[in-house]
Tab-separated table of N, CA and C in Angstrom:
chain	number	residue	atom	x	y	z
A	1328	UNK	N	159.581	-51.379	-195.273
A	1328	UNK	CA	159.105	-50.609	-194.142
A	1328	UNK	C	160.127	-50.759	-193.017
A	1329	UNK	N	160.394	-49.932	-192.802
A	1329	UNK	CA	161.844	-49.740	-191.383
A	1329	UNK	C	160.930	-49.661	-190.740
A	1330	UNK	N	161.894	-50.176	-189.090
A	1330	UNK	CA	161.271	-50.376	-187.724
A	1330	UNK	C	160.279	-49.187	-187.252
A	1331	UNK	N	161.401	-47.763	-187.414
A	1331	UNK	CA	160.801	-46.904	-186.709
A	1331	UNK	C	159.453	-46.511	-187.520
A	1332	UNK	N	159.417	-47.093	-188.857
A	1332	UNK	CA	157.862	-46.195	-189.358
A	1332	UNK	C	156.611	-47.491	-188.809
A	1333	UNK	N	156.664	-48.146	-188.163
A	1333	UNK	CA	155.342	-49.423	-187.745
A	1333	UNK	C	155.575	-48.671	-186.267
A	1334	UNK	N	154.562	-47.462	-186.392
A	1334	UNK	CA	154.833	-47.105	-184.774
A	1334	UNK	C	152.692	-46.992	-184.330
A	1335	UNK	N	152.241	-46.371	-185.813
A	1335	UNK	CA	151.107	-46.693	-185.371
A	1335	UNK	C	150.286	-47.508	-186.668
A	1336	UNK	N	149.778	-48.158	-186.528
A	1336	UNK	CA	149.008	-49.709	-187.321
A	1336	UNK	C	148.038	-49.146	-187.498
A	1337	UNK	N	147.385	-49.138	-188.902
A	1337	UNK	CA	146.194	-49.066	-189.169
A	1337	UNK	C	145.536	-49.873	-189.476
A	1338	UNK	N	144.673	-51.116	-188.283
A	1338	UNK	CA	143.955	-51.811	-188.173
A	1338	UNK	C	142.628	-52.065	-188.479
A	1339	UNK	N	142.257	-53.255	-189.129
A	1339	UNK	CA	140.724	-53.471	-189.110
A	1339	UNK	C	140.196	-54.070	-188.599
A	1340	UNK	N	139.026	-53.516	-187.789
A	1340	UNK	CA	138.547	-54.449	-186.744
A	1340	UNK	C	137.377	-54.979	-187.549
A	1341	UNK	N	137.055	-56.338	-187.204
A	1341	UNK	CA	136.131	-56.526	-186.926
A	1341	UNK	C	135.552	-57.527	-185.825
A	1342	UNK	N	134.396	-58.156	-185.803
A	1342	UNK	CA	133.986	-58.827	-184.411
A	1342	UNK	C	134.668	-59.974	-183.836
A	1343	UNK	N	135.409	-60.837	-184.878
A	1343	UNK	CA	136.707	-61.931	-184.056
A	1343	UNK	C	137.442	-61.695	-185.075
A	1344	UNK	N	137.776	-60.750	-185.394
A	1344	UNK	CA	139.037	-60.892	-186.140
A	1344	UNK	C	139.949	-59.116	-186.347
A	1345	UNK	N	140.874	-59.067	-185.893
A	1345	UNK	CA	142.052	-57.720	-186.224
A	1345	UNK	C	142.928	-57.882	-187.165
A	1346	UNK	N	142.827	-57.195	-187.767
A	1346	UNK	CA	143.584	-57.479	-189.182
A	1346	UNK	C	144.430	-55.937	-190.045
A	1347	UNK	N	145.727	-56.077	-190.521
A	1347	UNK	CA	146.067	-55.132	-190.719
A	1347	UNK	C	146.243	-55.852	-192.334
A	1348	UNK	N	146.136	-54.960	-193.773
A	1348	UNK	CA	146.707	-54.841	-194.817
A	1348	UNK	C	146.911	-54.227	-195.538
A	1349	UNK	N	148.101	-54.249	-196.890
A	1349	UNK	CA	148.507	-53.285	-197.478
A	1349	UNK	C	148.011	-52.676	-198.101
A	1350	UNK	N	148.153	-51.760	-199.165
A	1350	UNK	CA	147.192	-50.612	-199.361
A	1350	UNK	C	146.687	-51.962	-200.734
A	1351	UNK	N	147.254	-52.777	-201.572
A	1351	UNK	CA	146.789	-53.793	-202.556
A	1351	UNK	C	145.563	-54.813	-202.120
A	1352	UNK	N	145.429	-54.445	-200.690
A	1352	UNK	CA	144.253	-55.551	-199.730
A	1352	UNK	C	144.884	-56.580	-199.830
A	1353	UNK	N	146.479	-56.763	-199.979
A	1353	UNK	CA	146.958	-58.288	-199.378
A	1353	UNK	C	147.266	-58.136	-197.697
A	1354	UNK	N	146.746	-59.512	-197.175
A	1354	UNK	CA	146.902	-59.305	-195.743
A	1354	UNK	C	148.620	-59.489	-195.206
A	1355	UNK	N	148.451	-58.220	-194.080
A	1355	UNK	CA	150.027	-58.254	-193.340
A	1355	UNK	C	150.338	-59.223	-192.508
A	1356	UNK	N	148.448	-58.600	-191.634
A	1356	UNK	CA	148.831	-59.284	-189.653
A	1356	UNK	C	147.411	-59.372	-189.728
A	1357	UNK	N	147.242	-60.410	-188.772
A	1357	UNK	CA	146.159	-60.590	-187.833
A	1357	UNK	C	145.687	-61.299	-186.717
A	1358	UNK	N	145.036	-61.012	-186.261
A	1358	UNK	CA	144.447	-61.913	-184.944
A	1358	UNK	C	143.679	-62.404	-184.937
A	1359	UNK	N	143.136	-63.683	-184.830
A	1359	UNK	CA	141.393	-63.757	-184.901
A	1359	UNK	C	140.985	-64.803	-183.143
A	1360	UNK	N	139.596	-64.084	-183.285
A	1360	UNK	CA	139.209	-64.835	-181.940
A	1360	UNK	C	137.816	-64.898	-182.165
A	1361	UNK	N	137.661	-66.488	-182.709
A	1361	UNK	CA	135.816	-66.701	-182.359
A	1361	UNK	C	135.415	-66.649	-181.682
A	1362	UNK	N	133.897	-66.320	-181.492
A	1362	UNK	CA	133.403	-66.368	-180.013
A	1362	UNK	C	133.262	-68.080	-179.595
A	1363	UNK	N	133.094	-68.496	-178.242
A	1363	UNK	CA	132.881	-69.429	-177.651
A	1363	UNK	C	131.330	-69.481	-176.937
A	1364	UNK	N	131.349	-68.251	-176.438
A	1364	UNK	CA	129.488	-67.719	-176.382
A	1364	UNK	C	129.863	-66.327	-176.661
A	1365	UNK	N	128.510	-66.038	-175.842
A	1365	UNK	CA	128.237	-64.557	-175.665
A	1365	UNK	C	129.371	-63.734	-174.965
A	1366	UNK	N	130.150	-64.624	-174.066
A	1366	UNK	CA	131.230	-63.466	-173.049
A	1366	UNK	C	132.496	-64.095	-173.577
A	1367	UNK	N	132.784	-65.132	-174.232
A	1367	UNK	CA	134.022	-65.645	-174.725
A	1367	UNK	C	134.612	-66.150	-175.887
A	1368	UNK	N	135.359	-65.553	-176.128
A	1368	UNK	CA	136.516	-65.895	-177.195
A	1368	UNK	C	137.833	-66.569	-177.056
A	1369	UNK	N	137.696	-67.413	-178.267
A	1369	UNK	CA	139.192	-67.908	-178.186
A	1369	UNK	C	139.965	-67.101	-179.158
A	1370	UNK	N	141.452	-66.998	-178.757
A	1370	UNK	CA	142.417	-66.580	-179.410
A	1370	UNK	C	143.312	-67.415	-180.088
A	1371	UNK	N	142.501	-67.577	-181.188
A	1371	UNK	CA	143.602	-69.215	-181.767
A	1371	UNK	C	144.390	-68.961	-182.986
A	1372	UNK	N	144.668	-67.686	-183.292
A	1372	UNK	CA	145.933	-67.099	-184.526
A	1372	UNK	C	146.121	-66.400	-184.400
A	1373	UNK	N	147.446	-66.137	-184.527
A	1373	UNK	CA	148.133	-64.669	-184.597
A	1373	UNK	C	149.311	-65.227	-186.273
A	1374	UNK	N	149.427	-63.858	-186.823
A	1374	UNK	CA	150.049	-63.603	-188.148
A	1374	UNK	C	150.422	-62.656	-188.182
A	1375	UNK	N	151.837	-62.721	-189.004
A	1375	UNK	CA	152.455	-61.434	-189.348
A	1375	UNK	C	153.670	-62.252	-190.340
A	1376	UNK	N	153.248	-60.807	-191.715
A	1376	UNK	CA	153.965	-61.110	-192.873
A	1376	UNK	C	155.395	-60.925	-192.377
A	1377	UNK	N	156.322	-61.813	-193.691
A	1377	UNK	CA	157.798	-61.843	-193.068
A	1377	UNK	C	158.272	-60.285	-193.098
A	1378	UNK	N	157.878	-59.742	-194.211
A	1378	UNK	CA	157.868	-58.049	-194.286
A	1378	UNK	C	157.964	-57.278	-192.659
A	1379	UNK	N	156.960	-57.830	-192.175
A	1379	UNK	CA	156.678	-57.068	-190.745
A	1379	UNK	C	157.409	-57.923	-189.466
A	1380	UNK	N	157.819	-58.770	-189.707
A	1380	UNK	CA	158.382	-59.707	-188.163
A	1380	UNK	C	159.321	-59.238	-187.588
A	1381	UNK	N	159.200	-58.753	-186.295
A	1381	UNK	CA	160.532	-58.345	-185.414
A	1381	UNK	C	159.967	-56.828	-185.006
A	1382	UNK	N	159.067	-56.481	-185.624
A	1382	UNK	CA	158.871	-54.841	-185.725
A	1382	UNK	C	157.607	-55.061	-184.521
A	1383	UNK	N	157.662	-55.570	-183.503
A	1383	UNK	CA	156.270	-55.582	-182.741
A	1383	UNK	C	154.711	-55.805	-183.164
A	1384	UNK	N	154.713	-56.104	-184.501
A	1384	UNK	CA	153.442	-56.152	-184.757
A	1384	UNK	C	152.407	-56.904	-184.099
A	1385	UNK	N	152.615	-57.929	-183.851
A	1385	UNK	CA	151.911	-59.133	-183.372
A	1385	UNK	C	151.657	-58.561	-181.819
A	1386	UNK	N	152.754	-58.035	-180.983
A	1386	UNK	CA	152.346	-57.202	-179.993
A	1386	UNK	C	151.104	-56.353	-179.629
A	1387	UNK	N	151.049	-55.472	-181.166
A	1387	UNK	CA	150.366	-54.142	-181.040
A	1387	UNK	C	149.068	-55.068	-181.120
A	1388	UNK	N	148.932	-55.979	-182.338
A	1388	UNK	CA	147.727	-56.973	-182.472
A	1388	UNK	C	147.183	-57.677	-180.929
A	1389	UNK	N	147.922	-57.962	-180.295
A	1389	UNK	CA	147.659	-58.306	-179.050
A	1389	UNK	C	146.797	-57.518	-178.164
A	1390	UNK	N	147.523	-56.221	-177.946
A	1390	UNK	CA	147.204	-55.380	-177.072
A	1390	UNK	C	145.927	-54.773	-177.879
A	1391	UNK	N	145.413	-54.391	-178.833
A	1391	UNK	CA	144.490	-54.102	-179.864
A	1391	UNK	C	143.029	-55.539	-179.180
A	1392	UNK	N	143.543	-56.241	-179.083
A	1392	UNK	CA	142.170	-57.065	-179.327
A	1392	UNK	C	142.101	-57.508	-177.503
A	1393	UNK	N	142.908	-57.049	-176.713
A	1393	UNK	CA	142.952	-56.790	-175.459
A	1393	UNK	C	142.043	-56.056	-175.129
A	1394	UNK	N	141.817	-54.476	-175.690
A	1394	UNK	CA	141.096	-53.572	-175.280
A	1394	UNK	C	139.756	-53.694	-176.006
A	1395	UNK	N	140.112	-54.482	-177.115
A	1395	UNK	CA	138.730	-54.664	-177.343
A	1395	UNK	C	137.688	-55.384	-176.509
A	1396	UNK	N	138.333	-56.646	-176.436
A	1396	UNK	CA	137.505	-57.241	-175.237
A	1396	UNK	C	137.686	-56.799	-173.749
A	1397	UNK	N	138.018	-55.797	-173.648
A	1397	UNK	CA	138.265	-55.082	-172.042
A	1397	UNK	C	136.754	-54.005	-172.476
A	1398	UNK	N	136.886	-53.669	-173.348
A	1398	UNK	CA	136.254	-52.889	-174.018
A	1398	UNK	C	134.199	-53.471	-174.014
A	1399	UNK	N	134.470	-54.595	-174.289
A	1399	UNK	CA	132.896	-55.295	-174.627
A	1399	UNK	C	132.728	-56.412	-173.527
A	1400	UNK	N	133.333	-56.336	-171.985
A	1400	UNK	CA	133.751	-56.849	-170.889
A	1400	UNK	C	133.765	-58.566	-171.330
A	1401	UNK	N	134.470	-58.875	-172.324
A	1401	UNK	CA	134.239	-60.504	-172.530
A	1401	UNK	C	136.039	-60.883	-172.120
A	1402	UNK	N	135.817	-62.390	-172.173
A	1402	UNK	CA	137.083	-63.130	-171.440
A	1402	UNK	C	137.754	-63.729	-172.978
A	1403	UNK	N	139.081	-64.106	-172.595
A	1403	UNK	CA	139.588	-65.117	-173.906
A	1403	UNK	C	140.334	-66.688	-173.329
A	1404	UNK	N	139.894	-67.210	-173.723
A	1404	UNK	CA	140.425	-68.797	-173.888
A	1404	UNK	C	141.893	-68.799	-175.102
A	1405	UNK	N	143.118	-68.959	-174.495
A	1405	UNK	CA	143.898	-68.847	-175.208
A	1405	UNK	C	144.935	-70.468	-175.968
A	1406	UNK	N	144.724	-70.422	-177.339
A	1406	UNK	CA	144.819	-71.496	-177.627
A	1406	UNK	C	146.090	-71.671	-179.007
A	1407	UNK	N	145.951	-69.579	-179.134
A	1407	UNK	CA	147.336	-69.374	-179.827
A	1407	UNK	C	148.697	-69.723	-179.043
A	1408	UNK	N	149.370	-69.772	-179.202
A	1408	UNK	CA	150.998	-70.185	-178.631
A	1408	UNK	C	151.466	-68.551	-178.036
A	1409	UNK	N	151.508	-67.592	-179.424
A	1409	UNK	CA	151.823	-66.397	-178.999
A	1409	UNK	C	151.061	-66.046	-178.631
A	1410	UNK	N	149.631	-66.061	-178.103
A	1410	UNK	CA	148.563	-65.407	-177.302
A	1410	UNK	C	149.031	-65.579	-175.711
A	1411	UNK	N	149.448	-67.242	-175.643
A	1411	UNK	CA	150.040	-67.480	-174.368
A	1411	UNK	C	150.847	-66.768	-173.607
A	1412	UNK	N	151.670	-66.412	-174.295
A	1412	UNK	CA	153.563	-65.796	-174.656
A	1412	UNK	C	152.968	-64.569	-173.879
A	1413	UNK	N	152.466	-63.878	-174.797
A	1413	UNK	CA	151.515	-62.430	-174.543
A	1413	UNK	C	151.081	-62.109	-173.279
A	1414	UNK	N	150.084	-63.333	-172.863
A	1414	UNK	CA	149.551	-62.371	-171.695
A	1414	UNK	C	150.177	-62.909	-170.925
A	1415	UNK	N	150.843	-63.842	-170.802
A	1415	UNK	CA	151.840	-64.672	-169.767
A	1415	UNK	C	153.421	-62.874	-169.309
A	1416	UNK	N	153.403	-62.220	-170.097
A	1416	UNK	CA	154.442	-61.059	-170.030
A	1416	UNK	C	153.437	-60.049	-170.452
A	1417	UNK	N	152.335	-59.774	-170.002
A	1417	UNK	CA	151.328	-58.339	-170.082
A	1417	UNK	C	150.386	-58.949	-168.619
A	1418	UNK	N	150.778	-58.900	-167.462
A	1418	UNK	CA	149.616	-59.197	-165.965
A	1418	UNK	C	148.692	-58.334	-166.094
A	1419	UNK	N	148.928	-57.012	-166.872
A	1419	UNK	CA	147.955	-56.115	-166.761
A	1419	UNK	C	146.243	-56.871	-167.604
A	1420	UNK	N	146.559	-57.849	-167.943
A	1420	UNK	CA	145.301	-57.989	-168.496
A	1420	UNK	C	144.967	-59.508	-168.253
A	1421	UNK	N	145.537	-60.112	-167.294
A	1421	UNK	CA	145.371	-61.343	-166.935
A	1421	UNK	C	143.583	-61.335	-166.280
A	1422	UNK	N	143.086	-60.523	-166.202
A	1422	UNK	CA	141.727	-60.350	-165.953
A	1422	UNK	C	140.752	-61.165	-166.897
A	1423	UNK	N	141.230	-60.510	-167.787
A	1423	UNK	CA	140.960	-61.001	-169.255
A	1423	UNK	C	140.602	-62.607	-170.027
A	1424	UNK	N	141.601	-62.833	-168.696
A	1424	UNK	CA	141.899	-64.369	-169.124
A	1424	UNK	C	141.124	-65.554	-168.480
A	1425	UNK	N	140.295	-66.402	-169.754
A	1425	UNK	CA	139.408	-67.364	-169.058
A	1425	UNK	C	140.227	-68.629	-168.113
């Protein structure tokens, strides 16, 4: 897969976890964030196959589970490394952040 074709991800959501995989159902990428309660999640993995690294994926995964919880007005406790990375260089969603 070349750079320019990972322009849009076809993601699976579900309730703590974003997940992208290949059409064989082996997993690419994902994010997961348990809840902590009712308004919070932690963000404690991010993944991406060596296939996909460098191509923004982990980005798009970011911003994906951003709007989700912008989306269902809950906060995240960040405990991934690259979750840190992330919103530490995205202010737009430092709201977000427990």
């Amino acid at each position: 897969m070349r750079k320019e074709e990972v322009t849009r991800m076809d993601f699976t959501y579900d309730s703590n976890k974003i997940a992208l995989y290949h059409s064989d159902n082996n997993l690419l990428a994902e994010v997961t964030f348990p809840a902590v309660d009712h308004y919070t999640v932690n963000i404690n993995h991010t993944y991406v196959d060596d296939s996909l690294r460098g191509q923004g994926v982990a980005g798009q995964l970011m911003e994906a589970v951003a709007k989700q919880l912008r989306s269902e007005n809950k906060k995240a406790i960040l405990t991934c490394s690259y979750a840190v990375k992330w919103f530490e260089k995205h202010p737009e969603y430092n709201d977000l952040v427990k």
